XYZ file of C-alpha atoms in Angstrom:
79
model
C -37.531 -25.248 3.169
C -34.406 -23.615 2.630
C -31.982 -22.377 5.672
C -28.907 -20.339 5.021
C -26.035 -20.836 6.997
C -23.252 -17.809 6.103
C -19.251 -19.821 5.973
C -17.599 -19.387 8.961
C -15.559 -17.106 7.058
C -18.098 -14.293 7.671
C -17.389 -14.647 11.531
C -13.811 -14.180 10.755
C -12.262 -10.821 12.588
C -9.527 -9.325 10.302
C -6.771 -6.682 10.892
C -5.250 -4.312 8.491
C -1.029 -4.240 8.510
C 1.518 -2.790 5.962
C 4.149 -4.822 4.632
C 6.898 -2.604 2.513
C 4.300 0.550 2.825
C 1.271 -1.650 1.443
C -1.896 -2.134 3.214
C -2.801 -5.872 4.164
C -5.669 -7.377 5.524
C -5.163 -10.712 8.073
C -7.126 -12.588 10.328
C -6.890 -11.234 13.703
C -4.542 -13.366 15.666
C -1.986 -13.517 12.456
C 1.522 -14.167 12.912
C 4.377 -12.635 11.370
C 4.968 -15.906 8.939
C 1.089 -15.943 8.077
C 2.112 -11.846 7.324
C 4.953 -13.326 4.920
C 2.965 -15.961 2.916
C 0.012 -13.652 1.894
C 2.751 -11.041 1.213
C 4.258 -13.940 -0.880
C 8.041 -13.170 0.347
C 10.524 -15.316 -0.673
C 13.691 -15.841 1.029
C 16.533 -14.766 1.935
C 14.872 -11.927 3.381
C 15.246 -10.115 6.965
C 12.084 -8.993 8.621
C 11.216 -5.483 10.877
C 8.180 -5.246 12.694
C 7.757 -1.513 13.720
C 11.143 -1.108 13.259
C 12.560 -3.913 15.514
C 14.477 -6.735 13.590
C 12.327 -10.244 13.949
C 14.583 -13.204 13.785
C 13.663 -16.447 11.552
C 13.045 -18.377 14.589
C 9.930 -15.978 15.819
C 8.230 -15.428 12.693
C 5.605 -18.000 13.323
C 5.419 -17.055 17.365
C 5.417 -13.606 16.643
C 1.217 -12.101 17.200
C 0.741 -9.219 14.831
C -1.635 -6.290 15.954
C -3.745 -4.002 13.910
C -1.581 -1.003 12.220
C 1.615 -2.792 12.507
C 4.319 -2.379 9.791
C 6.319 -4.747 8.387
C 9.180 -4.353 6.499
C 10.467 -7.177 3.988
C 14.425 -6.535 2.809
C 16.272 -9.001 0.823
C 19.849 -8.911 0.178
C 21.540 -7.369 -2.880
C 24.804 -8.406 -3.810
C 27.049 -5.678 -5.795
C 30.379 -5.417 -6.512
């Protein structure tokens, strides 16, 4: 007898957000830090969630909602 048991991943609900105008699917309950890791962001950078600045100390605590828009901005040196 063979019993098929789907992986737990099939039970995870996902949500769609945008980072720098690019779509990204994440598990529900994901945080700003999770999104930045999935996007591959490398410091230094500043982050805005739906147009509001998010301090680095809040990245791990700030939960995302479906449809959220993250902007990741890296500094540019010039003279």
